[in-house]
Short mmCIF file of C-alpha atoms in Angstrom, two decimals:
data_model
loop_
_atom_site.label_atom_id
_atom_site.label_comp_id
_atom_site.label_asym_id
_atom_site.label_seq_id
_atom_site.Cartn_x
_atom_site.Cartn_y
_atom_site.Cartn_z
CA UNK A 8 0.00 0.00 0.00
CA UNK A 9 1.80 3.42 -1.00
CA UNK A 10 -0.25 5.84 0.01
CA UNK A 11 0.47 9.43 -0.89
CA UNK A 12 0.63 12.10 1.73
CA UNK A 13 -0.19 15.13 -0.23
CA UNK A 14 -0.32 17.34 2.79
CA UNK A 15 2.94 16.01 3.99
CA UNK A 16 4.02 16.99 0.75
CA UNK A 17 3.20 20.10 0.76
CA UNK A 18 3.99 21.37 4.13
CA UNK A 19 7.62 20.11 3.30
CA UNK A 20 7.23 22.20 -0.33
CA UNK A 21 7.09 19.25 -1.91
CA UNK A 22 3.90 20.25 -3.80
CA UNK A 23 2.75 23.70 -4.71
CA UNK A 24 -0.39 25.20 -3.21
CA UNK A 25 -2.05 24.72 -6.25
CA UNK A 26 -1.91 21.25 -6.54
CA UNK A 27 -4.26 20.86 -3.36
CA UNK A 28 -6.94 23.20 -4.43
CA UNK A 29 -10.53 21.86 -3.62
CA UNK A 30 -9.19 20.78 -0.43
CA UNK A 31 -10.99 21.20 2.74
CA UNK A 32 -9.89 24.46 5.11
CA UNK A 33 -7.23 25.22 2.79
CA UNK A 34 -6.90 28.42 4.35
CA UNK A 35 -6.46 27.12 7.80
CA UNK A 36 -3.94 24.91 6.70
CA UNK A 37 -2.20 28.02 4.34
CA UNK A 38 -1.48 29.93 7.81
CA UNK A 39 -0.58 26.76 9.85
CA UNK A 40 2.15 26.30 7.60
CA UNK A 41 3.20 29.99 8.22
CA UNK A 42 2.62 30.37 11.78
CA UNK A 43 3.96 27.57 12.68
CA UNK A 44 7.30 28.67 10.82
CA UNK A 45 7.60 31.13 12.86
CA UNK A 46 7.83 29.80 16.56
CA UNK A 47 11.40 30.26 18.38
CA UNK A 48 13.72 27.30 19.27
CA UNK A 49 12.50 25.84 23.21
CA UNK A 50 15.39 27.57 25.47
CA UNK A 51 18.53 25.34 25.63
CA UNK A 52 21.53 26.28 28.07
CA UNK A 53 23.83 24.62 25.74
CA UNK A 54 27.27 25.75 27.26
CA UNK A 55 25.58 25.24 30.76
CA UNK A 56 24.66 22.07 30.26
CA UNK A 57 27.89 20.83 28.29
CA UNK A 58 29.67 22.07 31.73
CA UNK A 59 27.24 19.96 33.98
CA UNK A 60 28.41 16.61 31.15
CA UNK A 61 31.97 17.85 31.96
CA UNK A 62 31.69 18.06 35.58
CA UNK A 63 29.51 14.46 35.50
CA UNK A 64 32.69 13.23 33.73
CA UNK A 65 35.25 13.73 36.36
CA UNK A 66 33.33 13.12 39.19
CA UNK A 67 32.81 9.27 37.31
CA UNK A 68 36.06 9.60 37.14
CA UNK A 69 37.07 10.30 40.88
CA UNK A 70 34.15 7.83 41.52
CA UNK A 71 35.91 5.01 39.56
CA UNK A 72 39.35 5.85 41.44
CA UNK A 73 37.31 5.86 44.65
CA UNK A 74 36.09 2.57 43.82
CA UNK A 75 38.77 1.08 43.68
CA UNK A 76 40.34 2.27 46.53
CA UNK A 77 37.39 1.31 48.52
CA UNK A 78 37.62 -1.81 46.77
CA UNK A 79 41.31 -2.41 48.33
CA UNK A 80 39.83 -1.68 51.39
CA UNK A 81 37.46 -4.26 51.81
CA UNK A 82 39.61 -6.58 50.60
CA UNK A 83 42.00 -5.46 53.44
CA UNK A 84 39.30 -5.12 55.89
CA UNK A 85 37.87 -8.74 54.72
CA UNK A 86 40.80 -10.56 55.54
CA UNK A 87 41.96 -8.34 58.41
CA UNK A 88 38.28 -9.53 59.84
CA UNK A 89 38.54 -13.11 58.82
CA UNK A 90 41.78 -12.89 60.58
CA UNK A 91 40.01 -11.37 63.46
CA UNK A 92 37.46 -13.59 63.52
CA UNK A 93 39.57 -16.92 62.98
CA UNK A 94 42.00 -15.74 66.27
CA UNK A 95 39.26 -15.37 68.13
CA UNK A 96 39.04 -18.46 70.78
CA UNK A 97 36.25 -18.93 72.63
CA UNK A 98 36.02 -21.12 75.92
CA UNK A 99 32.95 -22.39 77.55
CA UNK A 100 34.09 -24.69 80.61
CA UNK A 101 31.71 -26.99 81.72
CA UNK A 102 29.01 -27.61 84.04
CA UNK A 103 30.90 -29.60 86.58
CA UNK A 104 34.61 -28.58 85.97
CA UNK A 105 36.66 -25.49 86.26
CA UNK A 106 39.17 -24.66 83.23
CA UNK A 107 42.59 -23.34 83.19
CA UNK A 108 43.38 -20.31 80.19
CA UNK A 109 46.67 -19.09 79.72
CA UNK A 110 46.34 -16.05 77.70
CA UNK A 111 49.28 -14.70 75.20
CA UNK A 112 50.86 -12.66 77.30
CA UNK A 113 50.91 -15.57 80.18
CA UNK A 114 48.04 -13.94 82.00
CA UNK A 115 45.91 -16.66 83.84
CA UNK A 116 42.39 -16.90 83.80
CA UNK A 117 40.67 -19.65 85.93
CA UNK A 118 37.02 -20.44 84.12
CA UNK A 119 34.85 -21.72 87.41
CA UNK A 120 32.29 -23.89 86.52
CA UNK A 121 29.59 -23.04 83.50
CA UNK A 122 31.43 -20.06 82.58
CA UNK A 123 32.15 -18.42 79.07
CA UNK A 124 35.29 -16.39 78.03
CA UNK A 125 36.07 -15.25 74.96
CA UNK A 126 39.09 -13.26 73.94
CA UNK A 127 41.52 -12.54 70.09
CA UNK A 128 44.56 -14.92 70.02
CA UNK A 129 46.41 -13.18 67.67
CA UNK A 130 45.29 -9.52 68.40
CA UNK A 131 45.82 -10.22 72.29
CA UNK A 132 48.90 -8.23 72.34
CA UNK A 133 47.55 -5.05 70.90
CA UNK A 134 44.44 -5.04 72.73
CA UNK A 135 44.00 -6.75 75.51
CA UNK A 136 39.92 -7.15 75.32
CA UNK A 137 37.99 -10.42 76.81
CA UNK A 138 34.80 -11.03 77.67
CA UNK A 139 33.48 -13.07 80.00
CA UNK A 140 29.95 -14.54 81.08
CA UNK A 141 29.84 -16.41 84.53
CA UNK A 142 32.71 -16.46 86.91
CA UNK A 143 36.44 -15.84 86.70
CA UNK A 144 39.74 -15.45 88.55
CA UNK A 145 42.48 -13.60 86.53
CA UNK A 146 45.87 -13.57 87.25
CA UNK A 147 47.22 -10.82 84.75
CA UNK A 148 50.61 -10.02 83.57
CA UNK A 149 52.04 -6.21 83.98
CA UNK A 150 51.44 -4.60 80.49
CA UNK A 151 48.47 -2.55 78.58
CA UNK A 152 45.21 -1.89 80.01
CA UNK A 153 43.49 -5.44 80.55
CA UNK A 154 39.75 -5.40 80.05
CA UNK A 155 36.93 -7.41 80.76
CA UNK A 156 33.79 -6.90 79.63
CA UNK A 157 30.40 -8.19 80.57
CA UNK A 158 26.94 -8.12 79.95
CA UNK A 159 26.60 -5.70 82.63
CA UNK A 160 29.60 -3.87 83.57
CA UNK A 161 33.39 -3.47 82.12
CA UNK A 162 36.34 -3.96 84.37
CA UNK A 163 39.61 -2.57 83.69
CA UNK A 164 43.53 -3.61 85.02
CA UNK A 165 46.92 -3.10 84.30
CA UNK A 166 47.98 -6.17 86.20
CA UNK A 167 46.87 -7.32 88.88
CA UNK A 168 44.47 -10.42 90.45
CA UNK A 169 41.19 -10.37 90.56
CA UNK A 170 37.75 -12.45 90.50
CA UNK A 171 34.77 -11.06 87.77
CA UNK A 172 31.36 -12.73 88.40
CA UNK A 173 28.39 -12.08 85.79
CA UNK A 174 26.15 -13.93 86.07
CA UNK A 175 22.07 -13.37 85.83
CA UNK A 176 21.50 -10.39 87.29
CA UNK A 177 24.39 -9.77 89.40
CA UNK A 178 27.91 -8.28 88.57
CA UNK A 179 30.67 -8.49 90.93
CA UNK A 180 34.30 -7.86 91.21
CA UNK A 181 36.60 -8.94 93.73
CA UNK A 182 40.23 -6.93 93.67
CA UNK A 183 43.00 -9.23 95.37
CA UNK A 184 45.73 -7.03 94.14
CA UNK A 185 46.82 -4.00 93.17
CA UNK A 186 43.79 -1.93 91.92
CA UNK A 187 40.90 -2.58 90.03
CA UNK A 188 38.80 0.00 87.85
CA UNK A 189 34.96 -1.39 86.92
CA UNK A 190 32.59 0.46 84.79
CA UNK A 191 29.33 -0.03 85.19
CA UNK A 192 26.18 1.90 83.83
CA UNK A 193 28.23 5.28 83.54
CA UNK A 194 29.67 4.64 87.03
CA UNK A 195 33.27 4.10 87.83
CA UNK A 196 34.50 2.46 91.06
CA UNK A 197 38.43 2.00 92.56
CA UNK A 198 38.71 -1.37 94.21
CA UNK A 199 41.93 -1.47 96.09
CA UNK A 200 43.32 -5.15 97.39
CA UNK A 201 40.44 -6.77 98.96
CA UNK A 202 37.68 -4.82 98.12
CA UNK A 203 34.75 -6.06 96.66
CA UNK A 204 31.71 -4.72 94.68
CA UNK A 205 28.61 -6.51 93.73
CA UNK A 206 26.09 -4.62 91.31
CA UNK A 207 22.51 -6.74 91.65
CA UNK A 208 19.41 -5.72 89.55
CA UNK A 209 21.58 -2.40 88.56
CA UNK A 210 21.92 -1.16 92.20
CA UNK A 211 25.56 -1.54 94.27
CA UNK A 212 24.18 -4.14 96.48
CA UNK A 213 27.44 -3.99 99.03
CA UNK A 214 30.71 -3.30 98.89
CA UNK A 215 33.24 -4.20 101.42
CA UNK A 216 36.21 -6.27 102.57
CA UNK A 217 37.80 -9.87 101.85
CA UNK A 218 40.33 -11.73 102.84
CA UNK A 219 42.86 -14.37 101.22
CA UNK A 220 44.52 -14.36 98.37
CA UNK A 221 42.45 -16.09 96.10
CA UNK A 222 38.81 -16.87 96.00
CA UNK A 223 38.35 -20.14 97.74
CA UNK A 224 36.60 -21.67 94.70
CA UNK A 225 40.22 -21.30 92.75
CA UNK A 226 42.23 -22.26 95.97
CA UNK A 227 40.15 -24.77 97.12
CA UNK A 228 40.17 -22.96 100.59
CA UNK A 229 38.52 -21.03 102.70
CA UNK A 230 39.64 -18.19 104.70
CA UNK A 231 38.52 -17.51 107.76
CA UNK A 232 39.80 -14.67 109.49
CA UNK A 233 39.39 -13.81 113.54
CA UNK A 234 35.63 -15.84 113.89
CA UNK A 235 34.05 -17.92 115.94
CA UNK A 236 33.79 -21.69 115.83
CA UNK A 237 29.88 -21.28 114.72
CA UNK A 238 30.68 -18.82 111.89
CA UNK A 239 33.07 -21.29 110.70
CA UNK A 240 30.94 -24.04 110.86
CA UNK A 241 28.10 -22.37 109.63
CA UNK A 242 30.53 -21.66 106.40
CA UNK A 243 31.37 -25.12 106.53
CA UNK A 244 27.75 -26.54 106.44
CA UNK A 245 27.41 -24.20 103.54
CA UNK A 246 30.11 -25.74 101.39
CA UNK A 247 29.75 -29.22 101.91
CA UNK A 248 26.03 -29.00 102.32
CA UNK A 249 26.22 -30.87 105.70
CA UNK A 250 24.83 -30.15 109.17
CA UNK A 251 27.32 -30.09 112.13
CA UNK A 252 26.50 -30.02 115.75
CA UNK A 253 28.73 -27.79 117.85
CA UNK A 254 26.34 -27.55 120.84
CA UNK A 255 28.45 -29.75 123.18
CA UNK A 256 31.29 -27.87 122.20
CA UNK A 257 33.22 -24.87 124.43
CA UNK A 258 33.64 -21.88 122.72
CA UNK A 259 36.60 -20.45 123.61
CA UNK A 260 38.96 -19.29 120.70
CA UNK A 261 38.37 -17.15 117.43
CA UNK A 262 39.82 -19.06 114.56
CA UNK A 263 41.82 -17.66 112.18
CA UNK A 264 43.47 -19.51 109.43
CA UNK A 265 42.63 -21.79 106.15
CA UNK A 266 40.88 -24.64 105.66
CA UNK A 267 40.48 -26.89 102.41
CA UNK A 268 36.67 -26.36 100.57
CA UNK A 269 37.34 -29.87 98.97
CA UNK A 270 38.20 -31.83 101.58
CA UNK A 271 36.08 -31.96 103.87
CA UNK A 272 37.94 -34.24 106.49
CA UNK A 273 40.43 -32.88 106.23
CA UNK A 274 39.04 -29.53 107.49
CA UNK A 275 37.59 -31.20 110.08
CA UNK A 276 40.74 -32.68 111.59
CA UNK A 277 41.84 -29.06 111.10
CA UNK A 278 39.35 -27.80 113.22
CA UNK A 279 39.23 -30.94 115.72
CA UNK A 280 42.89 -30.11 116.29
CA UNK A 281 42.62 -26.21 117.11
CA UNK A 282 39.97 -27.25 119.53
CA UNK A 283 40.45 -29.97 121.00
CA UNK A 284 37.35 -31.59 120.35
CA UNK A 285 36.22 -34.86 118.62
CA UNK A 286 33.16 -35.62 116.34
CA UNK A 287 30.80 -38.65 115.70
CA UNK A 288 29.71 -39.31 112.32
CA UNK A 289 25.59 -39.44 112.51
CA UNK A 290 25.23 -40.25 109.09
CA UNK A 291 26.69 -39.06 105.86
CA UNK A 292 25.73 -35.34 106.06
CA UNK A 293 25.44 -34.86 109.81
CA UNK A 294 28.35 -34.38 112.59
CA UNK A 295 28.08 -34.31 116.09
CA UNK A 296 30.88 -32.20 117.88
CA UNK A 297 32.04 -32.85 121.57
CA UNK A 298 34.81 -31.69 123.46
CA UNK A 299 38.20 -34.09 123.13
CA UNK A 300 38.13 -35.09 127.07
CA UNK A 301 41.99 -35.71 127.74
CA UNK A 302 42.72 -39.31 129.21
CA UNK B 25 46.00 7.15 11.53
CA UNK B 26 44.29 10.38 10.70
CA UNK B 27 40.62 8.49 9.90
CA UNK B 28 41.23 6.69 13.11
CA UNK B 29 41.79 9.55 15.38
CA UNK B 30 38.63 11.21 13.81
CA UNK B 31 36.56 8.07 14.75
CA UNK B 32 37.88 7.83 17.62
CA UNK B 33 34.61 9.10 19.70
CA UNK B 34 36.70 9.40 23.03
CA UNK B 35 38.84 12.53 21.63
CA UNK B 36 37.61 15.23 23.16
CA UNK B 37 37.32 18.08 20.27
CA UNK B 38 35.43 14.94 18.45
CA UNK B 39 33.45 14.53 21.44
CA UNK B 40 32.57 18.45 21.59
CA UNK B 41 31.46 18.47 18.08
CA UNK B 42 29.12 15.83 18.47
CA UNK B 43 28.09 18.08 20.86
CA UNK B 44 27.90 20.71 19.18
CA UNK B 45 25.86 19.48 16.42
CA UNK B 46 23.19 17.27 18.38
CA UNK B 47 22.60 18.33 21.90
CA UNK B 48 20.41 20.84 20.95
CA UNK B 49 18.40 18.66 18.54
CA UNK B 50 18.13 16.08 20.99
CA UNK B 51 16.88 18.63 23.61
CA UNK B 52 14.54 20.31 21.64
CA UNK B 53 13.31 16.35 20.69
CA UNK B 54 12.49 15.99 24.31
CA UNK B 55 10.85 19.46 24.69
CA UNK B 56 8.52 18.72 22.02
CA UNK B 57 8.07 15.42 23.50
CA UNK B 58 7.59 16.04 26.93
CA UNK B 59 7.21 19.88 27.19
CA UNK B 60 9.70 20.05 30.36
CA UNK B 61 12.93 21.98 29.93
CA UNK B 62 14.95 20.78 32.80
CA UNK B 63 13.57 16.86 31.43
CA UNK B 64 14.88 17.91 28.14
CA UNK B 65 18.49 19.24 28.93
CA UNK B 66 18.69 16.30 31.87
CA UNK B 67 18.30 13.87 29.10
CA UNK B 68 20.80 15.69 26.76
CA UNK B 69 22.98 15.36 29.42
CA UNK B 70 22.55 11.76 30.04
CA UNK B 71 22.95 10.55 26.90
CA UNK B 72 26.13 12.61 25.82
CA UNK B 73 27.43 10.93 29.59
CA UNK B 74 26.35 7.41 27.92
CA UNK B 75 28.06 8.57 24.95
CA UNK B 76 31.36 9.34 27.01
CA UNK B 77 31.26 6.07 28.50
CA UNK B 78 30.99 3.81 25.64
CA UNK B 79 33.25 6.32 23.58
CA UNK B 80 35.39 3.39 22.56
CA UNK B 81 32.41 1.47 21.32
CA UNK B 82 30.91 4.09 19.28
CA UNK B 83 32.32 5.05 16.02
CA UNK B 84 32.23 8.62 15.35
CA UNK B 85 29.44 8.10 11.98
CA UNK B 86 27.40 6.48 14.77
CA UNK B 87 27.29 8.87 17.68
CA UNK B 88 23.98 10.61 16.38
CA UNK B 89 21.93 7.37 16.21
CA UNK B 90 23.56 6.41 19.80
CA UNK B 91 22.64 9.14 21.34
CA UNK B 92 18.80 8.90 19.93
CA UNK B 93 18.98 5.49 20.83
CA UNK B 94 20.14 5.91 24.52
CA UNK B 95 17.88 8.92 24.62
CA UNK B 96 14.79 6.71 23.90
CA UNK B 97 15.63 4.71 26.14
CA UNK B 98 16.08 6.60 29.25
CA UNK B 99 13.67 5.64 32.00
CA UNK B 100 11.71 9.00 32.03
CA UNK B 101 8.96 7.76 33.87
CA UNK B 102 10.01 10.37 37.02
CA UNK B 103 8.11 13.39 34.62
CA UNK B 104 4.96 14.22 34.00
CA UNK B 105 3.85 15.35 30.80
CA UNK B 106 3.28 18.99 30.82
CA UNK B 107 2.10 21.46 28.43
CA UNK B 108 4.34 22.16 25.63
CA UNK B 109 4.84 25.80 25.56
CA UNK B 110 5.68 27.61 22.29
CA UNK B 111 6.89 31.20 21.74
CA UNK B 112 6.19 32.86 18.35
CA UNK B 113 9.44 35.06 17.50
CA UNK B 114 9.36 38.78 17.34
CA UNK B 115 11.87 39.76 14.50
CA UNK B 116 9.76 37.31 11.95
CA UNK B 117 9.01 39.33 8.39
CA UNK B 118 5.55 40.08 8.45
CA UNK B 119 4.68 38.91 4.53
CA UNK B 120 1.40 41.07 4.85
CA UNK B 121 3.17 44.24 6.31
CA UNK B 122 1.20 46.71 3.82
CA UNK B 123 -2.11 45.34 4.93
CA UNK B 124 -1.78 45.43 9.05
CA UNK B 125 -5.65 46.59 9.94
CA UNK B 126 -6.18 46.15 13.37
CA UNK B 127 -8.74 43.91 12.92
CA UNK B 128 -6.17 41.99 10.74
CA UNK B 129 -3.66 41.76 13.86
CA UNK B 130 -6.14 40.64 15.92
CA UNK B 131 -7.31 38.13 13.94
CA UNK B 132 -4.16 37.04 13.49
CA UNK B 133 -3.09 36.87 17.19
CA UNK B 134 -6.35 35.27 18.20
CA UNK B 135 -5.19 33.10 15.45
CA UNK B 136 -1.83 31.74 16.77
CA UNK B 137 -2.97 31.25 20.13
CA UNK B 138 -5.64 28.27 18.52
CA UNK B 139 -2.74 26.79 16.45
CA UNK B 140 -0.40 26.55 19.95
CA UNK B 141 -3.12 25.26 21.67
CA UNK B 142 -4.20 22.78 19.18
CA UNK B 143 -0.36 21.42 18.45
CA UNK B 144 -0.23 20.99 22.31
CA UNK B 145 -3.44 18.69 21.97
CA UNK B 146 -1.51 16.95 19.23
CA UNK B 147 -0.82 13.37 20.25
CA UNK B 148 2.73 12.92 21.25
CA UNK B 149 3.99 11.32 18.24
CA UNK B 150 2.42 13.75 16.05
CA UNK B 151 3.66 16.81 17.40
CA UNK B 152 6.83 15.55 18.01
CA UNK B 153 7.43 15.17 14.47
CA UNK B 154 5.96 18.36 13.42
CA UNK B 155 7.85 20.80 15.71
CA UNK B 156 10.97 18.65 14.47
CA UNK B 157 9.70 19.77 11.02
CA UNK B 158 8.49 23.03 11.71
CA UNK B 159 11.20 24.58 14.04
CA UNK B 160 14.09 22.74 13.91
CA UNK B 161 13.52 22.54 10.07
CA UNK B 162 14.58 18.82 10.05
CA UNK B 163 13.88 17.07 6.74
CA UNK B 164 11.43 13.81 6.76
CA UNK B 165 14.43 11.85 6.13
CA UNK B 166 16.30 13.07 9.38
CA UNK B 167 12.95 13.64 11.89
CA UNK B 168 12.54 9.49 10.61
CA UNK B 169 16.11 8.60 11.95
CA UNK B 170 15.59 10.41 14.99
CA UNK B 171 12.17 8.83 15.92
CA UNK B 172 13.87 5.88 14.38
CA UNK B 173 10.86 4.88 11.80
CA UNK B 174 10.53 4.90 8.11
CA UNK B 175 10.19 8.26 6.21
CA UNK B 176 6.80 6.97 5.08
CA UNK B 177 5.68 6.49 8.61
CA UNK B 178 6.56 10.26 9.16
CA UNK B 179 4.94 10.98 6.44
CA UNK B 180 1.85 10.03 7.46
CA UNK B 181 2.58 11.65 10.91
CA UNK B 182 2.92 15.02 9.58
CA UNK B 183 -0.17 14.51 7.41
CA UNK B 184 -2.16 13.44 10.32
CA UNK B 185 -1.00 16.35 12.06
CA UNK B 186 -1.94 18.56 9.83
CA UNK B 187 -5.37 17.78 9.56
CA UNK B 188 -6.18 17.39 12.72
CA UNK B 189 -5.00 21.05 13.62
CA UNK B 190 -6.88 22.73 11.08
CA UNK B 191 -9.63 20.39 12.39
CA UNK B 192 -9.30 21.91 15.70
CA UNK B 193 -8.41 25.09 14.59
CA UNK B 194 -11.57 25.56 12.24
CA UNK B 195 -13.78 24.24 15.04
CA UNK B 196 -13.25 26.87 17.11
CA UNK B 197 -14.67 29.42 14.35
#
């Protein structure tokens, strides 16, 4: 089909106006043709826009140079991290059994029982960061700032010995040497050797003295310091879960010194020497103590 | 050597002439198209960016029909269409300047007002191709490689145009 499009035509002076006489409105169409000659170019910043191209140019540029410069980052980064994250040791002792760490720098850290630490193997010696959910007793070398942090509160050292407990809702520290600085909600405390905080439900809950050197979970002792014979038992009946009878018993010293938390016959003889005094077995959990009546 | 350096899109007096010569086309395209000036010279400048980009690609004889090409394309969908607005020029040589009655001038200005309203109720295509024709005084032949369709397909754009402006413009008599 090749149709002919005399109007076409003759808008484009392809045809004369002649040769379209007898059409329709050809007077309309007459001053179409000339108006519509006559209307100005739209408005084109040419040189304005041909700047804005330029400037699009060389900022695709610097964006392609950016690229790959934060390309080489995060390639850095990436295996920096993996790195990071392949260093970082994790260890979860369990349930029924305490766990020994030595850390790079020959700090100690004794896990007790059902405890999480987690600190950067390679990375220890440029920050020395761990954290730690449950209980712990660290023994740490002289060097950088040592920190611990917990779910609750952060404790910082430069070396020194001391317990961190986090556990539910409580947070305490124990400072057996040297000083101790804990963080906790904003707040900063100063233990000094044996002092003690204990943060429960967000609130200091107490903070006073201790004795010993070590917590008597990690030395297997306790430390008694200047009591009596009940608070000692009392302490005793705690640990061992038993029930001890000192009714017969004269109370006439304070007792000062250690006595074994795993062994519990032993710390009976212990005690059965310092007083003089003798004890029947009633049955597995229960003692009866009487006075040793010389011969 | 010479025919390759003057093919060679990514030089950048080749690059500027290319410029020279089609941006405002390619705007004005757009205008007619769309009837938004900073739509118009936005596009321009994307597809002379595209252009810059694939400079290597493009051979120099094809940089008009890449630019079209990459102009079509551009996802435009962010504009409305608005009105297209025309301005009639001042300094244009009045062919009746013995016979200027007033009633004459006002005829005529009451006149162009119905033909810039009716070529803004032109469909798209249509007055697309007639401003192209009309005020950038491009031939069939080149207004059919822009819209990228035969010349007889323009053609029958222009006629269509036509009539139905003196249509609308004899309606309102």
């Amino acid at each position: 089909m090749n149709k002919n499009y005399h109007l076409a035509d003759w808008l484009d002076n392809k045809k004369s106006d002649d040769t379209l006489s007898g059409i329709q409105g050809m007077d309309t169409l007459k001053k179409i043709k000339q108006y519509s000659a006559q209307f100005e170019k739209p408005k084109f910043s040419k040189d304005e826009v041909f700047r804005q191209i330029k400037n699009k140019q060389n900022a695709k540029k610097s964006k392609a140079i950016n690229w790959s410069v934060a390309a080489s980052v995060l390639v850095i980064l990436g295996v920096t991290s993996l790195a990071f994250l392949f260093s970082v040791k994790d260890v979860t002792s369990q349930i029924d059994s305490q766990q020994h760490v030595v850390l790079p720098d020959n700090s100690k850290v004794i896990l007790a029982e059902d405890s999480k630490f987690k600190f950067n193997n390679w990375f220890w010696n440029f920050d020395r960061t761990a954290k730690l959910s449950g209980l712990a007793y660290f023994e740490v070398e002289k060097g950088k700032t040592f920190t611990v942090k917990t779910d609750f509160g952060t404790v910082q050292v430069l070396g020194t010995r001391f317990q961190v407990l986090s556990r539910d809702s409580i947070f305490k520290v124990v400072c057996y040497e040297g000083s101790v600085q804990v963080k906790f909600e904003g707040e900063e405390n100063v233990l000094k050797k044996g002092q003690f905080i204990t943060y429960h439900n967000r609130l200091i809950f107490e903070q006073s003295n201790v004795y010993g050197e070590k917590p008597s979970w990690v030395s297997k002792t306790h430390h008694f310091e200047n009591v009596s014979l009940s608070e000692v038992m009392q302490e005793l009946e705690k640990e061992y879960s038993i029930e001890v009878d000192i009714l017969k018993v004269t109370e006439n010293k304070r007792f000062t010194g250690t006595l074994p938390s795993d062994d519990l016959s032993l710390a009976l003889e212990i005690l059965n020497k310092t007083y003089q005094m003798n004890y029947t077995i009633i049955n597995e959990n229960k003692f009866i103590f009487v006075d040793n009546v010389q011969p | 050597m010479e025919k390759e350096l003057i093919d060679n899109v990514c030089e950048e007096k080749i690059y500027e002439r290319i410029y020279d010569n089609h941006s405002e086309a390619i705007n004005n395209y757009f205008y007619y198209k769309f009837g938004d000036r900073e739509m118009a010279e936005e596009s321009v400048q994307e597809a002379f960016i595209k252009l810059w980009e694939n400079c290597k690609k493009v051979p120099f004889g094809k940089a008009k029909s890449f630019l079209y090409t990459v102009a079509n394309n551009l996802s435009l969908n962010r504009y409305k269409h608005k009105k297209v607005v025309l301005k009639y020029a001042n300094s244009v040589p009045q062919q009746t300047q013995d016979n200027q009655s007033p009633d004459y001038k006002m005829e005529e200005q009451e006149f162009k007002l119905k033909l810039e309203k009716a070529i803004q109720n032109l469909s798209e295509k249509q007055r697309v191709a007639f401003l192209l024709h009309r005020i950038d005084g491009k031939s069939y032949k080149e207004i059919a490689e822009i819209l990228n369709i035969s010349v007889k397909a323009v053609e029958k754009r222009m006629q269509k145009a036509l009539e139905s402006l003196r249509e609308e413009i004899d309606a309102f008599k």
